[in-house]
Coordinates of C-alpha atoms in Angstrom, one line a residue:
M22 CA 9.7 21.2 29.5
S23 CA 13.1 21.4 28.2
E24 CA 15.8 19.3 28.3
M25 CA 17.9 21.6 31.0
D26 CA 15.1 21.4 33.2
A27 CA 15.5 17.9 33.1
I28 CA 19.3 18.2 34.6
P29 CA 19.4 17.4 37.8
T30 CA 20.6 19.9 40.6
P31 CA 23.1 19.0 43.4
G32 CA 20.6 18.0 46.4
T33 CA 17.8 16.9 44.0
K34 CA 16.5 14.0 45.1
Y35 CA 16.1 11.0 42.3
S36 CA 12.0 10.8 42.7
D37 CA 12.2 14.7 42.2
I38 CA 13.6 14.3 38.7
V39 CA 10.7 14.4 36.1
A40 CA 11.3 12.6 32.3
P41 CA 11.1 14.4 29.3
Q42 CA 7.5 14.2 28.0
K43 CA 7.6 12.7 24.5
P44 CA 5.6 15.0 22.0
P45 CA 1.9 14.7 21.0
R46 CA 1.3 12.7 17.9
N47 CA 0.9 15.6 15.3
K48 CA -2.6 16.0 14.6
F49 CA -2.3 18.0 11.4
A50 CA -0.3 15.2 9.7
F51 CA -2.5 12.7 10.9
G52 CA -5.3 14.7 9.5
C53 CA -3.9 14.7 5.7
A54 CA -2.7 11.5 5.8
V55 CA -6.5 10.1 6.7
L56 CA -7.6 12.2 3.6
A57 CA -5.0 11.3 1.2
S58 CA -5.1 7.9 1.7
M59 CA -9.1 7.5 1.7
T60 CA -8.3 7.7 -2.0
S61 CA -7.4 4.1 -1.4
I62 CA -11.0 3.1 -0.5
L63 CA -11.7 3.7 -4.1
L64 CA -9.5 0.3 -5.0
G65 CA -11.0 -1.6 -2.2
Y66 CA -14.5 -1.1 -3.1
D67 CA -13.9 -2.2 -6.4
I68 CA -11.9 -5.3 -5.4
G69 CA -14.4 -6.2 -2.9
V70 CA -17.8 -5.5 -4.8
M71 CA -16.6 -7.5 -7.9
S72 CA -15.7 -10.6 -5.8
G73 CA -19.9 -10.6 -5.5
A74 CA -21.1 -8.9 -8.5
A75 CA -19.3 -11.4 -10.6
I76 CA -21.6 -13.8 -9.6
F77 CA -24.2 -11.9 -10.7
I78 CA -22.6 -10.3 -13.9
Q79 CA -22.0 -13.8 -14.9
S80 CA -26.1 -15.0 -15.0
D81 CA -27.3 -11.6 -16.2
L82 CA -24.7 -11.3 -19.5
K83 CA -24.3 -14.8 -19.9
I84 CA -20.7 -14.6 -20.0
S85 CA -17.9 -17.5 -20.0
D86 CA -15.4 -18.2 -17.2
V87 CA -12.6 -16.3 -18.8
Q88 CA -14.4 -13.7 -19.7
L89 CA -15.5 -13.6 -15.9
E90 CA -11.6 -13.6 -14.8
V91 CA -10.4 -11.4 -17.2
L92 CA -13.2 -8.6 -16.5
I93 CA -12.3 -9.3 -12.6
G94 CA -8.6 -8.9 -13.0
I95 CA -8.4 -6.7 -16.1
L96 CA -8.4 -3.5 -13.9
N97 CA -4.9 -4.2 -12.6
V98 CA -3.6 -4.4 -16.0
Y99 CA -5.6 -1.0 -17.0
S100 CA -4.2 0.8 -13.7
L101 CA -0.7 0.2 -14.9
I102 CA -1.8 3.4 -17.0
G103 CA -2.7 5.2 -14.4
S104 CA 0.1 4.3 -12.0
A105 CA 2.7 4.9 -15.3
A106 CA 1.2 8.7 -15.7
A107 CA 1.0 9.4 -12.0
G108 CA 4.9 9.7 -11.5
R109 CA 5.3 12.6 -14.2
T110 CA 1.9 14.2 -13.3
S111 CA 2.7 14.4 -9.5
D112 CA 6.1 16.1 -10.2
W113 CA 4.6 18.6 -12.8
I114 CA 1.0 19.1 -11.0
G115 CA 1.6 18.4 -7.5
R116 CA 1.2 15.4 -5.5
R117 CA -2.3 16.7 -3.9
Y118 CA -4.0 17.6 -7.4
T119 CA -2.9 14.2 -8.5
I120 CA -5.3 12.9 -5.7
V121 CA -7.7 14.9 -6.9
L122 CA -7.4 13.8 -10.4
A123 CA -7.7 10.0 -9.3
A124 CA -10.7 10.9 -7.6
V125 CA -12.5 12.4 -10.8
I126 CA -11.0 9.3 -13.3
F127 CA -12.8 6.9 -11.0
F128 CA -16.0 9.0 -10.9
I129 CA -16.4 8.5 -14.0
G130 CA -15.2 4.8 -14.3
A131 CA -18.0 3.9 -12.0
I132 CA -20.6 5.6 -13.5
L133 CA -19.5 4.1 -16.7
M134 CA -19.8 0.7 -15.2
G135 CA -23.0 1.3 -13.2
F136 CA -24.7 1.8 -16.5
A137 CA -23.7 -0.9 -18.8
T138 CA -25.5 -2.8 -20.8
N139 CA -23.3 -5.6 -22.4
Y140 CA -19.9 -7.1 -21.7
A141 CA -18.5 -4.1 -24.4
F142 CA -19.6 -1.2 -22.6
L143 CA -18.7 -2.5 -19.2
M144 CA -15.0 -3.4 -20.4
V145 CA -14.7 0.5 -20.9
G146 CA -15.9 1.3 -17.1
R147 CA -13.0 -0.9 -16.3
F148 CA -10.7 0.8 -17.9
V149 CA -11.5 4.0 -16.9
A150 CA -11.8 2.9 -13.2
G151 CA -8.2 0.9 -13.8
I152 CA -6.5 4.2 -14.7
G153 CA -8.2 6.2 -11.8
V154 CA -7.5 3.3 -8.9
G155 CA -3.5 3.7 -10.7
Y156 CA -3.4 7.3 -10.1
A157 CA -4.6 6.6 -6.3
L158 CA -2.1 3.9 -5.6
M159 CA 1.3 5.3 -6.2
I160 CA 0.4 9.1 -5.2
A161 CA -1.7 8.3 -1.7
P162 CA 1.5 6.4 0.2
V163 CA 3.9 9.1 -1.6
Y164 CA 1.9 12.0 -0.4
T165 CA 1.5 10.7 3.2
A166 CA 5.3 9.5 3.7
E167 CA 6.5 13.1 2.5
V168 CA 4.0 14.7 4.9
S169 CA 4.4 12.7 8.0
P170 CA 6.9 12.7 10.8
A171 CA 9.3 10.2 11.3
S172 CA 8.0 9.5 14.8
A173 CA 4.7 8.2 12.8
R174 CA 5.8 7.5 9.1
G175 CA 5.1 3.9 9.6
F176 CA 1.6 4.3 11.2
L177 CA 0.5 7.0 8.8
T178 CA 1.9 5.9 5.7
S179 CA 0.1 2.3 6.3
L180 CA -3.5 4.1 6.5
P181 CA -3.7 3.8 2.4
E182 CA -3.7 -0.2 3.2
V183 CA -6.4 0.5 6.2
F184 CA -8.6 2.2 3.7
I185 CA -7.9 -0.2 1.1
N186 CA -9.5 -3.0 3.5
I187 CA -12.3 -0.6 4.7
G188 CA -12.8 -0.5 0.7
I189 CA -13.2 -3.8 0.4
L190 CA -15.8 -4.5 3.3
L191 CA -18.1 -2.0 2.3
G192 CA -18.0 -3.8 -1.5
Y193 CA -18.6 -7.0 0.6
V194 CA -21.2 -5.3 2.7
S195 CA -22.7 -3.9 -0.7
N196 CA -22.8 -7.5 -2.3
W197 CA -24.7 -9.0 0.7
A198 CA -27.0 -6.1 0.7
L199 CA -28.2 -5.7 -3.1
A200 CA -28.1 -9.7 -3.4
H201 CA -31.9 -10.0 -3.2
L202 CA -32.6 -7.5 -6.0
N203 CA -32.7 -8.7 -9.4
D204 CA -29.7 -9.7 -11.9
N205 CA -30.3 -7.3 -13.9
L206 CA -29.8 -4.4 -11.6
N207 CA -28.0 -5.5 -8.5
W208 CA -24.9 -5.3 -10.0
R209 CA -25.2 -2.2 -11.8
L210 CA -26.0 -0.7 -8.4
M211 CA -23.3 -2.6 -6.8
L212 CA -20.5 -1.4 -9.3
G213 CA -22.5 2.6 -9.2
L214 CA -22.3 3.3 -6.1
G215 CA -18.4 3.4 -6.4
A216 CA -19.0 6.7 -7.7
V217 CA -20.5 8.4 -4.2
P218 CA -17.1 8.1 -1.9
S219 CA -14.8 9.8 -5.1
V220 CA -17.1 12.9 -5.0
F221 CA -16.7 13.5 -0.5
L222 CA -12.6 12.4 -1.8
G223 CA -11.9 14.7 -4.4
L224 CA -13.7 17.7 -2.6
G225 CA -12.1 16.7 0.5
V226 CA -8.4 16.4 -1.0
L227 CA -8.2 20.3 -1.7
A228 CA -8.3 21.4 2.3
M229 CA -5.0 19.4 2.3
P230 CA -1.7 21.3 2.1
E231 CA 0.8 20.3 -0.6
S232 CA 3.6 18.1 0.1
P233 CA 6.5 19.7 1.2
R234 CA 8.9 18.0 -0.6
W235 CA 7.4 18.8 -4.1
L236 CA 6.7 22.8 -3.0
I237 CA 10.7 22.6 -2.1
M238 CA 11.6 20.9 -5.8
Q239 CA 9.4 23.9 -7.1
G240 CA 11.8 26.2 -5.1
R241 CA 8.7 27.4 -2.5
L242 CA 10.9 27.4 0.3
G243 CA 8.5 29.7 2.8
L244 CA 5.1 27.7 1.6
A245 CA 7.0 24.6 2.5
R246 CA 9.0 25.7 5.9
K247 CA 4.7 26.3 6.7
V248 CA 3.8 22.8 6.0
L249 CA 6.7 21.4 7.9
L250 CA 6.1 23.4 10.8
Q251 CA 2.3 21.8 10.7
T252 CA 3.3 18.6 10.1
S253 CA 6.6 18.1 12.4
D254 CA 6.5 17.1 16.1
T255 CA 8.9 20.1 17.1
K256 CA 10.1 23.2 15.6
E257 CA 13.4 21.8 15.4
E258 CA 12.4 18.3 13.4
A259 CA 11.0 20.9 11.0
E260 CA 14.1 22.8 10.2
L261 CA 15.9 19.4 10.0
R262 CA 13.5 18.2 7.6
L263 CA 14.0 21.3 5.6
A264 CA 17.5 21.3 5.6
D265 CA 17.8 17.4 4.5
I266 CA 15.3 17.8 1.9
K267 CA 16.9 21.2 0.4
E268 CA 20.4 19.4 0.0
A269 CA 18.2 16.1 -1.3
A270 CA 16.9 18.5 -3.9
G271 CA 20.3 20.4 -4.6
I272 CA 19.5 23.6 -3.0
P273 CA 22.3 25.6 -1.1
Q274 CA 21.8 25.6 2.6
E275 CA 22.3 29.4 2.7
L276 CA 19.2 30.3 0.7
T277 CA 16.6 30.7 2.6
A278 CA 14.1 33.1 0.8
D279 CA 10.7 32.2 0.3
I280 CA 11.0 31.8 -3.5
V281 CA 14.2 30.6 -4.7
E282 CA 15.8 28.9 -7.9
V283 CA 16.3 25.1 -8.1
P284 CA 18.8 23.9 -9.5
K285 CA 17.4 22.4 -13.5
R286 CA 17.8 18.4 -13.6
N287 CA 17.0 16.0 -16.1
Q288 CA 13.4 15.2 -14.7
G289 CA 12.7 12.2 -17.2
G290 CA 15.6 10.4 -18.7
G291 CA 18.0 11.4 -16.2
V292 CA 15.6 10.0 -13.8
W293 CA 15.0 6.5 -15.5
K294 CA 18.9 6.3 -16.5
E295 CA 20.0 6.7 -12.5
L296 CA 17.3 3.9 -11.7
L297 CA 17.7 1.4 -14.6
F298 CA 20.5 2.1 -16.6
S299 CA 23.5 3.3 -14.4
P300 CA 22.4 2.9 -11.0
T301 CA 24.6 3.2 -7.7
P302 CA 24.7 0.1 -5.6
A303 CA 22.4 1.9 -2.8
V304 CA 20.1 2.3 -5.7
R305 CA 20.0 -0.7 -7.0
H306 CA 19.6 -2.4 -3.7
V307 CA 16.4 -0.2 -3.2
L308 CA 14.9 -0.8 -6.4
I309 CA 15.4 -4.6 -6.1
A310 CA 13.9 -4.3 -2.4
A311 CA 11.0 -2.2 -3.6
I312 CA 10.1 -4.3 -6.6
G313 CA 10.1 -7.6 -4.7
I314 CA 8.2 -6.1 -2.2
H315 CA 5.7 -5.6 -4.5
F316 CA 5.8 -8.4 -6.6
F317 CA 5.3 -11.2 -3.8
Q318 CA 2.5 -9.0 -2.3
Q319 CA 0.5 -10.4 -5.1
A320 CA 2.2 -13.3 -5.7
T321 CA 1.5 -14.9 -2.6
G322 CA -2.2 -14.9 -3.7
I323 CA -4.1 -12.4 -1.5
D324 CA -5.8 -11.1 -5.0
A325 CA -6.9 -14.7 -5.5
V326 CA -8.3 -15.1 -2.2
V327 CA -10.2 -11.4 -1.8
L328 CA -11.5 -12.1 -5.6
Y329 CA -12.6 -14.9 -5.6
S330 CA -13.8 -15.4 -2.0
P331 CA -17.3 -16.8 -3.0
R332 CA -15.9 -19.4 -5.1
I333 CA -13.4 -20.4 -2.4
F334 CA -16.1 -20.8 0.0
K335 CA -18.3 -22.4 -2.5
K336 CA -15.3 -25.1 -3.0
A337 CA -15.3 -25.6 0.7
G338 CA -18.8 -26.7 1.1
I339 CA -20.9 -23.2 1.4
K340 CA -23.5 -23.6 -1.2
K341 CA -26.6 -21.0 -0.8
K342 CA -25.4 -17.7 -2.3
S343 CA -26.6 -15.6 0.6
S344 CA -24.1 -17.9 3.1
L345 CA -21.1 -17.3 0.3
L346 CA -21.5 -13.6 0.5
G347 CA -22.0 -14.0 4.5
A348 CA -19.0 -15.8 4.7
T349 CA -17.1 -12.8 2.3
V350 CA -18.3 -9.8 4.3
A351 CA -16.1 -12.0 7.4
V352 CA -13.3 -12.0 5.1
G353 CA -13.6 -8.4 4.9
F354 CA -14.3 -7.8 8.8
V355 CA -11.4 -9.8 9.8
K356 CA -9.0 -7.6 7.0
T357 CA -9.9 -4.9 8.1
C358 CA -9.8 -5.6 12.3
F359 CA -5.9 -6.9 11.6
I360 CA -5.0 -3.9 9.6
L361 CA -5.6 -1.7 12.0
V362 CA -3.7 -3.8 14.8
A363 CA -0.7 -3.3 12.1
T364 CA -0.8 0.6 12.3
F365 CA -0.1 0.8 16.0
L366 CA 2.6 -2.0 15.5
L367 CA 4.8 -0.7 12.7
D368 CA 6.1 2.0 14.6
K369 CA 6.6 0.1 17.8
V370 CA 7.9 -3.4 16.7
G371 CA 9.2 -2.2 13.5
R372 CA 9.1 -3.0 9.5
R373 CA 11.0 -6.2 9.4
P374 CA 9.8 -8.7 12.3
L375 CA 6.5 -7.7 11.6
L376 CA 7.1 -8.5 7.7
L377 CA 8.9 -11.7 8.4
T378 CA 6.4 -13.0 11.2
S379 CA 3.5 -12.2 8.7
V380 CA 4.7 -14.0 5.7
G381 CA 5.9 -17.0 8.0
G382 CA 2.4 -17.4 9.5
M383 CA 0.6 -16.8 5.8
I384 CA 3.0 -19.9 4.8
I385 CA 1.3 -22.2 7.6
S386 CA -2.3 -20.7 7.0
L387 CA -1.6 -21.6 3.0
I388 CA -0.4 -25.2 3.7
G389 CA -3.2 -25.7 6.0
L390 CA -6.1 -24.0 3.2
A391 CA -4.2 -26.0 0.6
F392 CA -4.7 -29.4 2.4
G393 CA -8.0 -28.7 3.7
L394 CA -9.7 -27.9 0.4
T395 CA -7.6 -30.9 -1.7
I396 CA -9.5 -33.1 1.0
V397 CA -12.8 -31.3 0.5
D398 CA -12.3 -31.5 -3.3
H399 CA -11.2 -35.3 -3.3
N400 CA -14.7 -36.0 -1.3
P401 CA -17.4 -34.4 -3.9
N402 CA -20.6 -36.5 -2.5
K403 CA -19.5 -36.7 1.1
T404 CA -19.3 -34.1 3.7
V405 CA -15.9 -33.7 5.2
L406 CA -16.8 -31.4 8.2
W407 CA -13.2 -31.4 9.7
A408 CA -11.8 -30.3 6.6
I409 CA -14.7 -27.7 5.5
I410 CA -13.6 -26.0 9.3
L411 CA -10.2 -26.2 8.4
S412 CA -10.4 -24.3 5.1
I413 CA -12.7 -21.6 6.4
T414 CA -10.4 -21.2 9.6
M415 CA -7.0 -21.5 7.1
I416 CA -8.4 -18.7 5.0
L417 CA -9.7 -16.0 8.0
A418 CA -6.2 -16.9 9.1
Y419 CA -4.7 -16.2 6.0
V420 CA -5.9 -12.9 5.6
A421 CA -5.6 -11.9 9.1
L422 CA -1.7 -12.7 8.8
F423 CA -1.4 -10.6 5.6
S424 CA -3.2 -7.5 7.1
I425 CA -0.8 -7.6 10.4
G426 CA 2.5 -7.4 8.1
M427 CA 2.7 -8.0 4.1
G428 CA -0.3 -5.9 3.1
P429 CA 0.3 -2.6 4.9
I430 CA 4.5 -2.9 5.4
T431 CA 4.6 -3.0 1.2
W432 CA 3.1 0.4 0.9
V433 CA 4.9 1.6 4.0
Y434 CA 8.6 0.4 2.8
S435 CA 8.2 1.3 -0.7
S436 CA 7.4 4.9 -0.5
E437 CA 9.9 5.5 2.3
I438 CA 13.4 4.2 0.4
F439 CA 13.7 6.2 -2.6
P440 CA 15.6 9.1 -2.8
L441 CA 13.7 12.1 -3.2
R442 CA 14.5 12.8 -6.6
L443 CA 13.8 8.9 -7.5
R444 CA 10.6 8.5 -5.3
A445 CA 7.5 9.6 -7.7
Q446 CA 9.2 7.1 -10.7
G447 CA 10.6 4.5 -8.1
C448 CA 7.2 4.1 -6.5
S449 CA 5.3 4.1 -10.0
M450 CA 7.7 1.3 -10.8
G451 CA 6.5 -0.7 -7.8
V452 CA 3.3 0.1 -8.3
A453 CA 3.4 -1.1 -11.8
V454 CA 5.1 -4.7 -10.7
N455 CA 2.3 -5.0 -8.0
R456 CA -0.9 -4.1 -10.4
V457 CA 1.0 -6.6 -13.4
T458 CA 1.2 -9.6 -10.8
S459 CA -2.2 -9.1 -9.2
G460 CA -3.4 -9.2 -12.8
V461 CA -2.0 -12.1 -13.8
I462 CA -3.2 -14.1 -10.7
S463 CA -6.8 -12.8 -10.8
M464 CA -6.9 -13.2 -14.7
T465 CA -5.5 -17.1 -14.4
F466 CA -6.6 -18.0 -11.0
I467 CA -10.2 -20.0 -12.5
S468 CA -7.6 -21.5 -15.2
L469 CA -5.5 -22.4 -12.8
T470 CA -7.5 -23.9 -10.2
D471 CA -9.0 -25.9 -13.4
A472 CA -5.5 -27.1 -14.2
I473 CA -4.1 -28.5 -11.0
T474 CA -7.2 -28.1 -8.7
I475 CA -7.7 -25.5 -6.2
G476 CA -5.8 -27.0 -3.5
G477 CA -2.7 -27.5 -6.0
A478 CA -3.0 -23.5 -6.4
F479 CA -2.8 -22.9 -2.9
F480 CA 0.2 -25.3 -2.7
L481 CA 1.9 -23.3 -5.6
F482 CA 1.3 -19.9 -3.3
T483 CA 2.8 -21.8 -0.4
G484 CA 5.9 -21.9 -2.5
V485 CA 6.2 -18.7 -3.5
A486 CA 5.7 -17.5 0.2
V487 CA 8.6 -19.6 1.1
V488 CA 10.8 -17.4 -1.6
A489 CA 9.3 -14.4 -0.4
W490 CA 10.5 -15.3 3.4
V491 CA 14.0 -15.7 2.1
F492 CA 13.8 -12.3 0.2
F493 CA 12.7 -10.3 3.1
Y494 CA 15.0 -12.0 5.4
T495 CA 18.1 -11.6 3.1
L496 CA 17.5 -8.2 1.3
L497 CA 15.4 -5.9 3.5
P498 CA 16.9 -3.7 6.2
E499 CA 14.8 -2.1 9.1
T500 CA 13.9 1.3 8.3
Q501 CA 11.8 2.0 11.3
G502 CA 12.7 5.7 12.7
R503 CA 14.7 7.0 9.5
N504 CA 13.9 10.2 8.0
L505 CA 13.5 9.7 4.5
E506 CA 16.5 11.6 3.2
D507 CA 18.5 9.1 5.7
M508 CA 17.8 5.5 4.0
S509 CA 21.0 5.9 1.6
I510 CA 22.8 4.4 4.6
L511 CA 21.1 1.1 5.2
F512 CA 21.1 0.1 1.2
G513 CA 24.0 -0.8 -1.0
N514 CA 26.2 -2.9 1.4
F515 CA 23.2 -4.4 3.5
N516 CA 24.2 -7.0 5.7
W517 CA 21.0 -8.8 7.3
R518 CA 23.5 -9.9 10.6
S519 CA 24.1 -6.5 11.2
S520 CA 21.6 -4.4 10.1
R521 CA 20.0 -3.8 13.7
K522 CA 22.8 -2.9 15.5
M523 CA 24.2 -0.5 12.8
D524 CA 20.8 1.2 13.3
D525 CA 21.1 1.2 16.8
G526 CA 24.9 2.2 16.4
V527 CA 24.3 5.8 14.6
S528 CA 23.9 8.1 17.3
D529 CA 21.0 10.5 16.5
S530 CA 23.8 13.3 16.8
N531 CA 25.4 11.6 14.1
K532 CA 22.5 10.7 11.6
G533 CA 22.1 14.4 10.2
K534 CA 25.7 14.2 9.0
V535 CA 25.9 10.5 7.4
Q536 CA 22.7 11.3 6.0
L537 CA 24.1 14.4 4.3
T538 CA 27.1 12.6 3.2
N539 CA 25.8 10.0 1.6
L540 CA 23.2 12.2 -0.5
K541 CA 26.0 14.4 -1.5
D542 CA 27.5 10.3 -2.9
E543 CA 24.4 9.9 -4.3
A544 CA 23.8 13.1 -6.1

């Protein structure tokens, strides 16, 4: 039904007027986003499976607590190599083949870990798998954001976090299912099984089209136009997206051939100079927002809970190994359920209110968890049932509240706010901060709990979460419904009091004019 058909004519009854129908959700864009996002299963599976496998690895290889926490957390440090290389690689060979490369590297790492005969061999496997994880973490949300129409970008860009949680759940289930085997076999099977999904992912991604934004950066307008028509809700939206990306890439609008020459830009030093050494106020604000949200996602303790959940449950009063691993499955189930809820809220509620609600709830649950664990810890020879119940309930509440906001929004937000020319490198910086912070938390958690008690560790995470809430409240504007090329309007002079008013005050007819003006100023 066209817009003209919806205009009432003289004599038309109000009841006869039919409202214009909302375009159906783009199934092709959804399929592409699902395939790309499934790469994140690799990270999720490794996180989940290592939490339980660590129990048997320590028993079989006779390693210390320090060696164990280094083994668990070092993958995050190794992933820095992959995330640092992924920005340049994705600009060189494309987003799609970079995803394939991530799957291949992780496959090799999983095989090496599965056949490890000693601690050193196992660390080599962790090194290779970590590089693959770094590639996957950076490229999956970038590709998904670039292929998604604005109407569903929040939903689709949150899919990598969905599959991370599915991977964590699969890892927990693998722990529980294989725990009855001998200690010299069970953990090797747990880790080696990570190679199986990488084979299917590497082959499945080949069915995806390349990112239209990458194609335009290569001057391949004809193919980019075809992909945009497939991944947009309407033909008009596809043409608008094409014009916006051409403007951002510096291609004159009058050039419409299938293959055009793209103005040469310094893709190395120029990008880093614009990001770090001489950024505009808008770029500086974007960089602070992206790095801040990645830092606080990990600094509030999520990986400590996910990676060390058996140890935390043991401190909370659960003693049997089978019960410990069963409780971790419950954590994975809750995380996965609530991340699915979050995907449907992102494009309805918006990023900012969902994020603030999520972090506010995390603060309350962290206080309850820290208090409960402190009570249990101070009564080692006495069963304090209410404190045990409180601790377990707060763990589940914490992962649920994290998954409904902080978890998915971090990846959605950071992948959509960078300008096109800075997106790959900017996102790789965000992922690097994310992995460094995660590595520090996961490689020091046991030592931290020994130093200040496990309750004290979670009181510390509570303080970080309070700082995170203030940071998000004062510095992160709402990005819901904006085109990727339209983000510069929101940054540089953001005022939290007027962010919603400003977003609503820019009419659809003026957004295109404003975004083109801003992009010219930013170029």
